[in-house]
XYZ file of C-alpha atoms in Angstrom:
784
model
C 45.943 -95.840 13.008
C 45.291 -93.294 15.793
C 47.844 -94.470 18.384
C 50.537 -94.690 15.707
C 50.103 -91.068 14.676
C 50.213 -90.100 18.341
C 53.538 -91.819 18.853
C 55.051 -90.217 15.764
C 54.005 -86.816 17.052
C 55.710 -87.522 20.378
C 59.031 -88.327 18.643
C 61.613 -85.600 18.943
C 62.308 -83.502 15.828
C 65.843 -84.927 15.411
C 64.390 -88.445 15.063
C 61.918 -87.235 12.405
C 64.636 -85.394 10.490
C 66.772 -88.568 10.658
C 63.888 -90.619 9.138
C 63.510 -87.979 6.412
C 67.261 -87.915 5.766
C 67.520 -91.715 5.518
C 64.575 -91.754 3.049
C 66.270 -89.077 0.936
C 69.584 -90.969 1.064
C 67.894 -94.153 -0.224
C 66.219 -92.154 -3.020
C 69.532 -90.421 -3.789
C 71.160 -93.862 -4.141
C 68.390 -95.006 -6.543
C 68.638 -91.762 -8.549
C 72.204 -92.608 -9.666
C 70.880 -95.376 -11.898
C 67.977 -93.432 -13.380
C 69.017 -89.786 -13.507
C 72.793 -89.495 -13.727
C 73.914 -92.163 -16.208
C 74.005 -89.673 -19.100
C 75.650 -86.764 -17.247
C 78.316 -88.995 -15.674
C 79.415 -90.533 -19.017
C 80.172 -87.114 -20.603
C 83.955 -87.305 -19.776
C 84.170 -90.017 -22.475
C 83.894 -87.440 -25.271
C 84.093 -83.793 -24.043
C 87.825 -83.062 -24.601
C 87.855 -85.016 -27.887
C 84.903 -82.958 -29.220
C 86.296 -79.628 -27.953
C 89.689 -80.078 -29.671
C 88.354 -80.998 -33.098
C 88.897 -78.401 -35.783
C 91.165 -75.360 -35.668
C 91.578 -75.329 -31.884
C 94.385 -77.877 -32.439
C 96.493 -74.930 -33.793
C 96.502 -73.510 -30.223
C 97.163 -76.897 -28.685
C 99.291 -76.128 -25.615
C 99.148 -76.237 -21.817
C 97.516 -72.815 -21.478
C 94.653 -73.720 -23.854
C 94.036 -76.971 -21.944
C 93.963 -75.047 -18.629
C 91.439 -72.624 -20.188
C 89.291 -75.517 -21.484
C 89.193 -77.090 -18.012
C 88.279 -73.715 -16.467
C 85.369 -73.390 -18.937
C 84.160 -76.940 -18.106
C 84.373 -76.223 -14.341
C 82.379 -72.974 -14.527
C 79.811 -74.443 -16.944
C 79.201 -77.348 -14.529
C 78.958 -74.895 -11.616
C 76.616 -72.335 -13.180
C 74.169 -74.503 -15.134
C 73.632 -77.871 -13.384
C 74.556 -76.703 -9.849
C 73.216 -73.153 -9.672
C 70.337 -73.159 -12.201
C 69.019 -76.711 -11.902
C 69.899 -77.868 -8.366
C 69.313 -74.606 -6.481
C 66.573 -72.899 -8.541
C 64.736 -75.158 -10.975
C 64.141 -78.132 -8.663
C 61.935 -75.832 -6.536
C 59.541 -75.317 -9.485
C 57.740 -78.661 -9.331
C 54.129 -79.483 -10.181
C 52.820 -81.779 -7.418
C 56.321 -83.274 -7.278
C 56.656 -83.599 -11.086
C 59.346 -81.871 -13.160
C 60.135 -81.163 -16.827
C 58.918 -78.662 -19.420
C 55.339 -79.989 -19.223
C 55.251 -79.500 -15.447
C 56.223 -75.836 -15.938
C 53.612 -75.449 -18.698
C 50.801 -77.005 -16.637
C 51.708 -74.769 -13.658
C 51.395 -71.754 -15.981
C 48.091 -72.999 -17.431
C 46.580 -73.206 -13.940
C 47.768 -69.831 -12.672
C 46.903 -67.972 -15.878
C 44.467 -68.845 -18.666
C 47.147 -70.004 -21.140
C 45.516 -73.369 -21.733
C 44.478 -74.355 -25.256
C 42.714 -77.604 -24.227
C 39.129 -76.847 -25.223
C 36.980 -78.867 -22.790
C 38.059 -77.347 -19.458
C 35.432 -76.629 -16.787
C 35.220 -74.653 -13.561
C 34.876 -77.972 -11.672
C 38.456 -78.889 -12.709
C 39.741 -75.997 -10.599
C 38.369 -77.717 -7.477
C 40.759 -80.688 -7.868
C 43.120 -80.917 -4.890
C 46.217 -81.106 -7.141
C 44.986 -78.069 -9.143
C 45.520 -75.780 -6.156
C 49.204 -76.754 -5.838
C 51.572 -73.795 -5.487
C 50.897 -70.247 -4.248
C 47.399 -68.799 -4.506
C 46.826 -67.111 -7.849
C 44.611 -64.372 -6.395
C 47.407 -61.845 -5.865
C 48.554 -61.928 -9.469
C 45.023 -61.508 -10.830
C 45.547 -57.838 -11.704
C 48.885 -58.237 -13.498
C 48.657 -56.328 -16.833
C 51.203 -58.716 -18.459
C 49.027 -61.698 -17.526
C 45.888 -60.041 -18.936
C 47.753 -59.186 -22.137
C 48.894 -62.813 -22.655
C 45.457 -64.238 -21.805
C 43.764 -61.936 -24.305
C 45.922 -62.825 -27.332
C 45.348 -66.370 -28.524
C 48.359 -66.216 -30.853
C 50.691 -65.658 -27.904
C 49.166 -68.641 -26.071
C 49.644 -70.758 -29.218
C 53.238 -69.519 -29.477
C 53.815 -70.624 -25.861
C 52.492 -74.123 -26.666
C 54.723 -74.262 -29.781
C 57.777 -73.361 -27.633
C 56.887 -76.137 -25.140
C 56.395 -78.662 -27.950
C 59.659 -77.585 -29.574
C 61.425 -78.286 -26.262
C 59.642 -81.662 -26.107
C 60.756 -82.509 -29.666
C 64.361 -81.719 -28.729
C 64.051 -84.129 -25.765
C 62.860 -86.781 -28.254
C 65.947 -85.860 -30.329
C 68.038 -86.531 -27.192
C 66.386 -89.961 -26.992
C 67.770 -90.735 -30.459
C 71.239 -89.193 -30.019
C 72.168 -90.214 -26.437
C 72.290 -93.993 -27.063
C 74.264 -93.405 -30.296
C 76.962 -91.142 -28.802
C 77.246 -92.906 -25.398
C 77.617 -96.441 -26.754
C 79.894 -95.396 -29.648
C 82.139 -93.391 -27.278
C 82.373 -96.247 -24.765
C 83.364 -98.899 -27.360
C 85.904 -96.504 -28.944
C 88.258 -97.588 -26.113
C 88.982 -100.696 -28.202
C 90.985 -98.490 -30.608
C 93.626 -98.049 -27.905
C 94.208 -101.759 -27.217
C 96.877 -103.956 -28.891
C 94.269 -105.524 -31.232
C 93.210 -102.210 -32.746
C 89.675 -102.604 -34.095
C 88.740 -100.766 -37.288
C 85.991 -98.114 -37.291
C 83.656 -100.488 -39.127
C 84.044 -103.193 -36.462
C 83.462 -100.644 -33.688
C 80.250 -99.417 -35.362
C 79.038 -103.013 -35.762
C 79.683 -103.703 -32.051
C 77.891 -100.456 -31.079
C 74.887 -101.438 -33.255
C 74.668 -104.886 -31.610
C 74.645 -103.245 -28.142
C 72.000 -100.703 -29.270
C 69.676 -103.368 -30.721
C 69.993 -105.297 -27.436
C 69.219 -102.130 -25.440
C 66.030 -101.321 -27.375
C 64.922 -104.982 -27.455
C 65.031 -105.071 -23.625
C 62.816 -101.983 -23.204
C 59.595 -104.020 -22.909
C 60.885 -105.514 -19.621
C 60.708 -102.069 -18.040
C 63.432 -100.202 -16.190
C 62.468 -101.604 -12.777
C 63.633 -105.141 -13.704
C 67.229 -103.953 -14.120
C 67.101 -100.768 -12.012
C 68.640 -102.416 -8.936
C 71.727 -103.201 -11.113
C 71.888 -99.678 -12.513
C 72.708 -97.659 -9.376
C 75.767 -99.808 -8.402
C 77.080 -99.593 -12.010
C 76.938 -95.782 -11.993
C 78.434 -95.604 -8.472
C 81.347 -97.912 -9.465
C 81.780 -95.777 -12.604
C 81.873 -92.546 -10.534
C 84.405 -94.027 -8.086
C 86.523 -95.176 -11.081
C 86.558 -91.780 -12.820
C 87.166 -89.968 -9.497
C 90.141 -92.230 -8.687
C 91.619 -92.012 -12.201
C 91.123 -88.216 -12.182
C 92.805 -87.838 -8.786
C 95.720 -90.084 -9.842
C 96.229 -88.126 -13.104
C 96.098 -84.737 -11.312
C 98.777 -85.765 -8.783
C 100.887 -87.781 -11.248
C 100.918 -85.480 -14.296
C 100.325 -81.853 -13.319
C 99.049 -80.700 -9.883
C 99.224 -77.072 -11.171
C 95.852 -77.716 -12.957
C 94.079 -76.833 -9.674
C 94.883 -73.165 -10.398
C 92.728 -73.362 -13.556
C 89.590 -73.214 -11.377
C 90.145 -69.431 -11.496
C 87.993 -67.746 -14.221
C 91.126 -65.747 -15.174
C 92.118 -68.737 -17.357
C 88.851 -68.410 -19.337
C 89.771 -64.809 -20.260
C 93.264 -65.951 -21.293
C 91.722 -68.812 -23.306
C 89.492 -66.507 -25.383
C 92.095 -63.770 -25.817
C 94.480 -66.366 -27.240
C 92.141 -68.570 -29.327
C 89.557 -65.990 -30.451
C 86.970 -67.365 -32.891
C 88.365 -70.936 -32.685
C 87.819 -70.880 -28.911
C 84.201 -69.774 -29.406
C 83.596 -72.585 -31.954
C 85.069 -75.131 -29.490
C 82.267 -74.255 -27.025
C 80.088 -76.558 -29.145
C 82.194 -79.459 -27.800
C 82.645 -78.104 -24.257
C 78.866 -77.860 -23.700
C 78.727 -81.688 -23.893
C 79.919 -81.715 -20.244
C 76.372 -80.738 -19.176
C 74.357 -83.020 -21.465
C 71.939 -85.077 -19.392
C 71.374 -82.233 -16.901
C 67.731 -81.912 -17.997
C 67.141 -85.501 -16.771
C 67.658 -84.268 -13.171
C 64.588 -82.090 -13.551
C 62.532 -84.270 -15.897
C 62.798 -87.361 -13.608
C 61.926 -85.416 -10.455
C 58.591 -87.286 -10.177
C 60.335 -90.579 -9.321
C 62.406 -89.019 -6.504
C 62.397 -85.928 -4.281
C 64.121 -82.595 -4.880
C 66.252 -83.131 -1.726
C 67.482 -86.572 -2.863
C 68.509 -85.247 -6.309
C 70.255 -82.249 -4.681
C 72.141 -84.526 -2.253
C 73.267 -86.880 -5.038
C 74.457 -84.081 -7.336
C 76.113 -81.726 -4.843
C 77.949 -84.366 -2.779
C 78.754 -87.107 -5.311
C 78.234 -86.278 -9.005
C 79.658 -82.741 -9.012
C 82.947 -83.516 -7.155
C 83.520 -86.740 -9.160
C 83.045 -84.978 -12.511
C 85.199 -81.970 -11.562
C 88.069 -84.216 -10.398
C 87.793 -86.407 -13.539
C 87.917 -83.392 -15.928
C 90.791 -81.954 -13.874
C 92.733 -85.248 -14.173
C 92.091 -85.499 -17.927
C 93.283 -81.900 -18.398
C 96.401 -82.595 -16.285
C 97.171 -85.661 -18.437
C 96.607 -83.739 -21.717
C 98.817 -80.832 -20.601
C 101.776 -83.250 -20.608
C 100.576 -85.576 -23.439
C 99.395 -83.158 -26.122
C 99.072 -85.831 -28.835
C 96.518 -87.920 -26.929
C 93.629 -85.528 -27.530
C 91.895 -87.832 -30.055
C 91.186 -90.437 -27.382
C 91.933 -88.489 -24.216
C 89.726 -90.460 -21.799
C 91.036 -93.948 -22.545
C 94.655 -92.772 -23.018
C 94.571 -91.183 -19.553
C 93.633 -94.473 -17.832
C 96.634 -96.226 -16.198
C 97.240 -99.514 -18.040
C 96.588 -101.966 -15.139
C 92.976 -100.743 -14.703
C 92.157 -100.186 -18.418
C 89.906 -103.249 -18.965
C 87.789 -102.897 -15.772
C 87.210 -99.199 -16.576
C 86.356 -100.049 -20.210
C 83.696 -102.605 -19.119
C 82.208 -100.212 -16.560
C 82.219 -97.364 -19.153
C 80.223 -99.504 -21.606
C 77.715 -100.493 -18.900
C 77.416 -96.859 -17.688
C 76.756 -95.719 -21.279
C 73.902 -98.241 -21.547
C 72.467 -96.991 -18.212
C 72.707 -93.379 -19.402
C 70.881 -94.247 -22.630
C 68.171 -96.080 -20.690
C 67.275 -92.976 -18.655
C 66.837 -90.823 -21.770
C 64.752 -93.479 -23.591
C 62.426 -93.718 -20.535
C 62.156 -89.897 -20.470
C 61.221 -89.927 -24.196
C 58.321 -92.336 -23.548
C 57.138 -90.064 -20.736
C 57.295 -86.941 -22.971
C 55.280 -88.656 -25.750
C 52.629 -89.690 -23.181
C 52.385 -86.083 -21.924
C 52.132 -84.710 -25.500
C 49.223 -87.103 -26.080
C 47.471 -85.846 -22.924
C 47.749 -82.274 -24.286
C 46.042 -83.445 -27.491
C 49.305 -83.020 -29.430
C 50.250 -86.584 -30.322
C 48.364 -89.476 -31.972
C 47.082 -92.294 -29.733
C 49.796 -94.900 -29.068
C 49.899 -98.076 -26.994
C 51.117 -97.267 -23.474
C 52.305 -100.239 -21.386
C 52.814 -99.741 -17.652
C 56.000 -101.654 -16.790
C 56.204 -101.299 -13.007
C 53.668 -102.045 -10.277
C 55.742 -100.082 -7.776
C 57.093 -97.061 -9.644
C 54.194 -95.070 -11.071
C 55.006 -93.424 -14.389
C 57.446 -96.007 -15.767
C 55.969 -96.793 -19.160
C 56.897 -98.414 -22.468
C 55.531 -97.389 -25.879
C 56.294 -100.114 -28.488
C 55.759 -97.990 -31.621
C 58.037 -95.180 -30.365
C 60.656 -97.674 -29.132
C 61.152 -99.172 -32.613
C 61.125 -95.749 -34.331
C 63.842 -94.582 -31.870
C 65.861 -97.750 -32.545
C 65.775 -97.292 -36.335
C 66.745 -93.599 -36.050
C 69.564 -94.331 -33.555
C 71.022 -97.094 -35.762
C 70.759 -94.819 -38.824
C 72.713 -92.063 -37.015
C 75.346 -94.500 -35.658
C 75.927 -96.112 -39.081
C 75.591 -92.819 -40.993
C 78.048 -90.713 -38.948
C 80.317 -93.320 -37.267
C 81.977 -90.477 -35.364
C 81.242 -89.238 -31.821
C 82.294 -85.668 -32.695
C 79.682 -85.266 -35.459
C 76.998 -86.908 -33.286
C 78.242 -84.639 -30.435
C 77.536 -81.548 -32.576
C 73.942 -82.707 -33.023
C 73.603 -83.740 -29.381
C 74.956 -80.450 -28.013
C 72.469 -78.432 -30.070
C 69.514 -80.552 -28.844
C 70.528 -80.276 -25.148
C 71.224 -76.541 -25.251
C 67.885 -75.811 -26.963
C 65.993 -77.685 -24.200
C 67.871 -75.660 -21.545
C 67.124 -72.403 -23.383
C 63.374 -73.234 -23.468
C 63.414 -74.298 -19.778
C 64.997 -70.966 -18.735
C 62.240 -69.071 -20.584
C 59.415 -71.127 -18.998
C 61.049 -70.835 -15.557
C 61.003 -67.028 -15.915
C 57.247 -67.110 -16.654
C 56.700 -69.384 -13.613
C 58.659 -66.938 -11.418
C 56.384 -64.086 -12.583
C 52.948 -65.765 -12.702
C 53.187 -68.619 -10.170
C 55.746 -67.493 -7.586
C 54.709 -63.839 -8.138
C 58.284 -62.581 -7.951
C 59.274 -59.093 -9.019
C 59.396 -58.889 -12.837
C 62.908 -57.351 -12.711
C 64.290 -60.285 -10.640
C 62.741 -62.751 -13.142
C 64.190 -60.845 -16.116
C 67.621 -60.720 -14.396
C 67.441 -64.541 -14.046
C 66.416 -64.843 -17.711
C 69.183 -62.561 -19.021
C 71.941 -64.073 -16.845
C 71.292 -67.653 -18.002
C 70.264 -66.723 -21.558
C 73.613 -64.940 -22.071
C 75.553 -68.056 -20.964
C 73.283 -70.497 -22.847
C 73.056 -68.149 -25.838
C 76.855 -68.153 -26.271
C 76.870 -71.963 -26.200
C 73.827 -72.189 -28.481
C 75.432 -69.850 -31.056
C 78.558 -72.082 -31.058
C 76.329 -75.165 -31.477
C 74.497 -73.522 -34.428
C 77.830 -72.964 -36.216
C 78.060 -76.774 -36.358
C 74.701 -77.272 -38.108
C 76.414 -78.368 -41.373
C 78.633 -80.859 -39.427
C 75.812 -82.930 -37.898
C 73.944 -80.168 -36.033
C 71.133 -80.424 -38.598
C 70.030 -83.822 -37.200
C 68.050 -82.598 -34.124
C 66.570 -79.773 -36.228
C 65.284 -82.248 -38.849
C 64.000 -84.656 -36.147
C 62.299 -81.777 -34.303
C 60.729 -80.487 -37.513
C 59.341 -83.978 -38.246
C 57.886 -84.495 -34.751
C 56.594 -80.890 -34.610
C 54.787 -81.441 -37.936
C 53.136 -84.616 -36.566
C 52.156 -82.812 -33.344
C 50.833 -79.718 -35.109
C 48.765 -81.697 -37.647
C 47.258 -83.886 -34.899
C 46.538 -80.910 -32.604
C 44.995 -78.860 -35.428
C 42.792 -81.750 -36.648
C 41.643 -82.586 -33.104
C 40.774 -78.936 -32.395
C 38.793 -78.582 -35.661
C 36.876 -81.798 -34.936
C 36.068 -80.608 -31.408
C 34.850 -77.205 -32.615
C 32.604 -78.980 -35.173
C 31.066 -81.010 -32.316
C 30.673 -77.841 -30.256
C 28.839 -75.939 -32.994
C 26.584 -78.854 -33.967
C 25.259 -79.838 -30.535
C 21.730 -81.212 -30.318
C 19.336 -78.644 -28.870
C 17.818 -79.584 -25.501
C 14.493 -78.067 -26.601
C 14.286 -80.643 -29.403
C 15.008 -83.485 -26.956
C 12.474 -82.218 -24.412
C 9.921 -81.972 -27.246
C 10.360 -85.711 -27.979
C 9.292 -86.637 -24.422
C 10.857 -89.225 -22.053
C 10.600 -92.040 -24.638
C 12.575 -89.885 -27.199
C 9.923 -90.944 -29.757
C 11.367 -94.483 -29.947
C 11.149 -97.728 -27.975
C 13.394 -97.718 -24.870
C 14.641 -101.295 -24.239
C 16.350 -102.621 -21.057
C 20.098 -101.961 -20.860
C 22.611 -99.148 -20.429
C 24.041 -97.252 -23.398
C 27.362 -95.500 -22.752
C 27.721 -92.858 -25.469
C 31.335 -91.648 -25.758
C 31.842 -88.006 -26.682
C 34.589 -85.398 -26.397
C 32.076 -82.766 -25.284
C 32.077 -81.941 -21.566
C 28.715 -80.127 -21.909
C 25.795 -80.497 -24.304
C 24.672 -83.443 -26.432
C 26.799 -84.498 -29.424
C 25.432 -84.395 -32.995
C 25.949 -88.155 -33.262
C 23.095 -88.699 -30.789
C 20.532 -87.275 -33.214
C 21.741 -89.915 -35.755
C 20.768 -92.649 -33.300
C 17.380 -91.203 -32.411
C 16.396 -90.621 -36.037
C 17.823 -93.863 -37.526
C 17.309 -96.521 -34.850
C 13.875 -97.921 -33.908
C 14.907 -98.649 -30.280
C 17.381 -97.384 -27.734
C 18.606 -98.246 -24.224
C 16.489 -97.433 -21.183
C 19.392 -95.709 -19.408
C 21.763 -93.452 -21.344
C 25.065 -92.091 -20.065
C 27.140 -89.573 -22.023
C 30.772 -90.369 -21.136
C 33.551 -87.838 -21.691
C 37.137 -88.947 -20.971
C 39.363 -85.878 -20.788
C 42.768 -84.607 -19.648
C 43.212 -81.828 -17.113
C 46.417 -79.769 -16.636
C 47.588 -81.579 -13.473
C 49.982 -84.578 -13.279
C 47.591 -86.928 -11.454
C 43.888 -86.990 -10.539
C 43.169 -89.030 -7.421
C 40.609 -91.872 -7.888
C 38.250 -90.146 -5.412
C 38.010 -87.096 -7.698
C 38.011 -88.866 -11.053
C 34.225 -89.026 -11.731
C 31.991 -86.012 -12.297
C 28.332 -87.092 -12.524
C 25.365 -85.007 -13.659
C 21.901 -85.317 -15.187
C 20.835 -84.486 -18.750
C 17.091 -83.673 -19.082
C 14.524 -84.285 -16.285
C 14.378 -87.502 -14.213
C 11.923 -89.543 -16.409
C 14.387 -89.393 -19.338
C 16.972 -91.526 -17.417
C 19.859 -89.676 -19.121
C 23.081 -88.878 -17.275
C 26.487 -87.419 -17.954
C 29.785 -88.792 -16.618
C 33.080 -86.965 -17.050
C 36.188 -89.079 -16.358
C 39.235 -86.917 -15.649
C 42.890 -87.919 -16.012
C 46.102 -85.966 -15.384
C 48.856 -85.716 -17.999
C 50.873 -88.451 -16.234
C 47.946 -90.748 -15.371
C 47.762 -94.141 -17.073
C 44.291 -95.344 -18.144
C 44.347 -98.917 -16.900
C 41.935 -101.646 -17.892
C 40.960 -102.967 -14.463
C 37.526 -104.163 -15.624
C 35.791 -102.142 -12.898
C 34.835 -99.054 -14.893
C 31.190 -100.129 -15.435
C 30.690 -100.967 -11.749
C 32.270 -97.698 -10.557
C 30.040 -95.836 -12.991
C 26.810 -97.530 -11.803
C 27.688 -96.921 -8.151
C 28.568 -93.283 -8.882
C 25.238 -92.690 -10.687
C 23.343 -94.395 -7.824
C 25.108 -92.156 -5.304
C 24.324 -89.106 -7.439
C 20.605 -90.041 -7.521
C 20.574 -90.375 -3.705
C 22.577 -87.172 -3.259
C 20.254 -85.234 -5.565
C 17.260 -86.226 -3.409
C 18.993 -85.171 -0.174
C 20.847 -82.005 -1.171
C 18.613 -79.094 -2.179
C 21.018 -77.440 -4.666
C 20.773 -80.496 -6.960
C 17.018 -80.954 -6.796
C 16.052 -77.417 -7.882
C 13.685 -77.668 -10.843
C 15.970 -75.709 -13.188
C 19.069 -77.819 -12.528
C 17.266 -81.129 -12.839
C 15.342 -80.263 -15.990
C 18.221 -79.209 -18.214
C 21.906 -80.133 -18.600
C 22.273 -79.832 -14.852
C 24.959 -79.262 -12.264
C 27.737 -81.853 -11.980
C 28.878 -83.436 -8.715
C 32.201 -85.085 -7.873
C 31.292 -88.590 -6.725
C 34.076 -90.065 -4.635
C 34.650 -93.803 -4.895
C 35.222 -93.688 -1.137
C 32.303 -91.442 -0.307
C 31.037 -93.119 2.864
C 27.978 -90.957 3.410
C 26.085 -92.505 0.491
C 28.008 -95.783 0.276
C 24.931 -97.764 1.264
C 22.914 -96.699 -1.819
C 23.408 -100.186 -3.348
C 24.312 -103.611 -1.968
C 27.112 -105.167 -4.031
C 27.588 -108.929 -4.353
C 30.365 -110.478 -6.437
C 30.731 -113.791 -8.230
C 33.291 -115.124 -10.726
C 32.114 -114.764 -14.321
C 32.883 -118.222 -15.789
C 31.489 -119.639 -19.014
C 28.088 -118.421 -20.190
C 26.200 -116.980 -17.285
C 22.646 -118.244 -16.972
C 21.530 -114.736 -16.129
C 21.802 -113.650 -19.784
C 18.215 -112.605 -20.497
C 16.187 -114.893 -22.733
C 15.440 -111.951 -25.029
C 19.026 -112.282 -26.333
C 19.411 -114.611 -29.253
C 21.123 -118.017 -29.058
C 23.720 -116.736 -31.576
C 24.713 -113.871 -29.281
C 25.057 -116.248 -26.324
C 27.258 -118.636 -28.331
C 29.355 -115.663 -29.506
C 29.809 -114.618 -25.871
C 30.998 -118.125 -24.926
C 33.474 -118.241 -27.845
C 34.786 -114.811 -26.808
C 35.231 -115.995 -23.205
C 37.057 -119.149 -24.332
C 39.429 -117.212 -26.588
C 40.158 -114.469 -24.071
C 40.469 -116.144 -20.673
C 42.373 -113.164 -19.267
C 39.450 -110.882 -20.078
C 37.015 -112.786 -17.873
C 35.725 -110.362 -15.340
C 34.011 -110.581 -12.003
C 30.274 -110.336 -12.409
C 28.982 -107.802 -9.908
C 25.333 -107.823 -8.854
C 23.649 -104.757 -7.393
C 20.620 -104.819 -5.081
C 18.604 -102.121 -3.345
C 18.894 -102.093 0.462
C 15.672 -102.264 2.499
C 14.903 -98.638 3.282
C 11.252 -97.840 4.095
C 11.939 -94.092 4.219
C 13.304 -93.906 0.656
C 11.607 -91.491 -1.732
C 9.485 -93.630 -4.166
C 10.804 -91.700 -7.223
C 14.405 -92.332 -6.130
C 13.617 -96.014 -5.477
C 12.058 -96.413 -8.921
C 15.042 -94.728 -10.609
C 17.551 -96.916 -8.721
C 15.582 -100.079 -9.636
C 15.608 -98.993 -13.302
C 19.369 -98.522 -13.084
C 19.940 -102.001 -11.545
C 17.665 -103.720 -14.091
C 19.410 -101.891 -16.944
C 22.820 -103.028 -15.634
C 21.619 -106.647 -15.426
C 20.329 -106.445 -19.003
C 23.794 -105.469 -20.258
C 25.986 -102.491 -21.103
C 26.684 -101.319 -24.661
C 29.453 -98.880 -25.597
C 28.480 -96.503 -28.400
C 31.073 -94.469 -30.332
C 31.182 -92.414 -33.481
C 33.371 -93.817 -36.250
C 34.280 -90.430 -37.623
C 35.795 -89.400 -40.953
C 37.234 -85.885 -40.934
C 37.369 -84.002 -44.243
C 38.148 -80.393 -45.123
C 35.271 -78.321 -46.531
C 35.234 -77.811 -50.304
C 35.814 -74.071 -49.783
C 38.967 -74.683 -47.672
C 42.414 -73.498 -48.737
C 44.856 -75.915 -50.369
C 47.048 -75.983 -47.207
C 44.073 -76.858 -44.975
C 43.014 -79.653 -47.364
C 46.584 -80.970 -47.314
C 46.735 -80.952 -43.490
C 43.249 -82.434 -42.882
C 42.645 -84.743 -45.874
C 46.170 -86.157 -46.122
C 48.128 -85.480 -42.891
C 45.421 -85.845 -40.229
C 43.566 -88.699 -41.947
C 46.882 -90.612 -42.388
C 47.655 -90.231 -38.666
C 44.094 -91.296 -37.677
C 44.253 -94.421 -39.857
C 47.649 -95.462 -38.520
C 47.321 -94.720 -34.802
C 45.408 -96.806 -32.246
C 41.617 -96.548 -32.430
C 39.800 -94.661 -29.659
C 38.014 -97.857 -28.534
C 41.359 -99.616 -27.981
C 42.851 -96.574 -26.214
C 39.835 -96.404 -23.866
C 39.933 -100.186 -23.140
C 36.396 -100.723 -24.438
C 35.438 -104.456 -24.698
C 35.169 -105.177 -28.419
C 32.126 -107.464 -28.082
C 30.035 -104.666 -26.485
C 31.010 -101.925 -28.957
C 28.594 -100.247 -31.387
C 30.148 -97.806 -33.875
C 28.192 -95.331 -35.981
C 29.772 -93.679 -39.019
C 29.799 -89.898 -39.244
C 31.556 -87.444 -41.574
C 32.909 -84.183 -40.161
C 33.362 -81.354 -42.663
C 35.694 -78.978 -40.820
């Protein structure tokens, strides 16, 4: 690799910038299919939605000029200025969206409500992303927010509310986009009835959701050309209409026409803003999908292609309407010249499907991130692309979205009513994003508070005016995202509350180390060969469930490892930093702790190598402890000691064990004779029924090293023998109940809400990819 890096350094800067530019251009091309489908299909319904209601009383050329002026300045100020120039700079290790802003805040100020965070998490390379937080340490505002838990909870509620509105978008976007695109069939000679149009839209929607399991990447290469052809079509039609119908429309770019619009239309003009804001729906996707692209590629695509195409299309539609005032009910399709109607109709329908796809993918991503924050029940997450990290599919959510989308399409049958709901959802997400961005400017970028507040007020005034107009339409469909958000917020709150109560019970009922040390290295029971992996949510201390084992079982495994799988507030944790290994009790006890850390966008994959990584990491820790003095101090080794990050590529200690691999086929003869014949036959049946689960059998051996410390050698031999004897996974099968003295509301939340969600979500063993045949579950009741 050395000579290659040398040659790249000798290249001139213009060559390097050309390589960078070409990479960004390729990413910009790909972003059309993923990011811009929704935003670019807005011209299908904006004018129709704006001119519903009493604005039709002022239906003349001047009003249409004012409407276009409003659309132009809305597109310029919110997507171009706020998102492209400001917000895309606020990324979290390249990730965007409300959760990226929240995790940035959690790392630069102690706003986090995840209970099991440790100082070691702050040493992760991705944790240090962004400016150093030392300078802002003395900020009185920061200290005030950190001190009041209610304010931190309120911040999480705001973030979750924004997330619920994005889920609402996932329901409404497919409904409005597909319904608006097929509405073109009303204009043709064979005029279809509303019922037939709804049926056609439903067929397309069912097909769209049924294809989700394939993953976006299978059809992504088709998506970008569709959106590009669509953009060229709307640009050409817009340009033709501007020149053909009314070139004077260009003057409406002046904000003077906005003042004239409001002075003439008054309250009706303000109400129509609820339809005009639909021109920026889908803008949030630019920021939320940042992780798949780069900020430069998204800026290039928007500023040079999307923005001019949309402006020219809206200008053309306005020019057409100014001379054809009666066409406002179906302005987009009426404005298309007849010879190109059918090609544009087909492309519009395909573009609507692409736009819906992007929002559905974003919804899956949001649900996954909510789960990582401990705010959503466990669901099945399927990784659909080997190449694009973060493209996932969640079956349960997919079918719930499909049912809700079909219900809305059949229930409303009208793009204007769905548009009222959709506008409210989009504007709320933007309002929340502006607020979080202001906090990031203060705490992460350490900007002057007055500059941050000026940013907040400027955009909140614009978004607030639109939001107030959207709220007026709550009775006409605007209630839908509010009801959906309330439902998802209730699920999230109940799950988060129950999880927190369960964790605090574990924390307050930890087993005392003095008691364990009093039992001696044998723990007062027979220690048999094998490794017991005890799963717990505690990052420190010994869970109460362990005392159940010691007091109720006559024998236990020779080597015990307490495993804690937890989320940290970063998008990704690199494999080298994933494992934290430590010792519990002195060396003769053979008890260890392993903390497995994942970021909020990481996918826990079942690669079958977890056990082997764990054994190697413990072996390296044992070697490291003997060599490095800070680990071998008597205090650290006797109690719940210091943890060390064991890199899977740590070369210094890589020779602690010799690894040999062989294919695990049929019943391996190395199964110890102490196991019963029944267990061996069960193993063979399991292998026959699950051929895909057959794993490589890895054998560990000690290298010949005469200088090795005898205690270390003995411990490593014990570890290898225990691995050969077999690994058992031990989990608590917990039942959570409210205490008898609890209030009625708490009993309702815990005994009905939380227990219903626990029974109907995926079990922890399935979520953690634990092999069913090696699982031992022990019942335990939590009174919280």
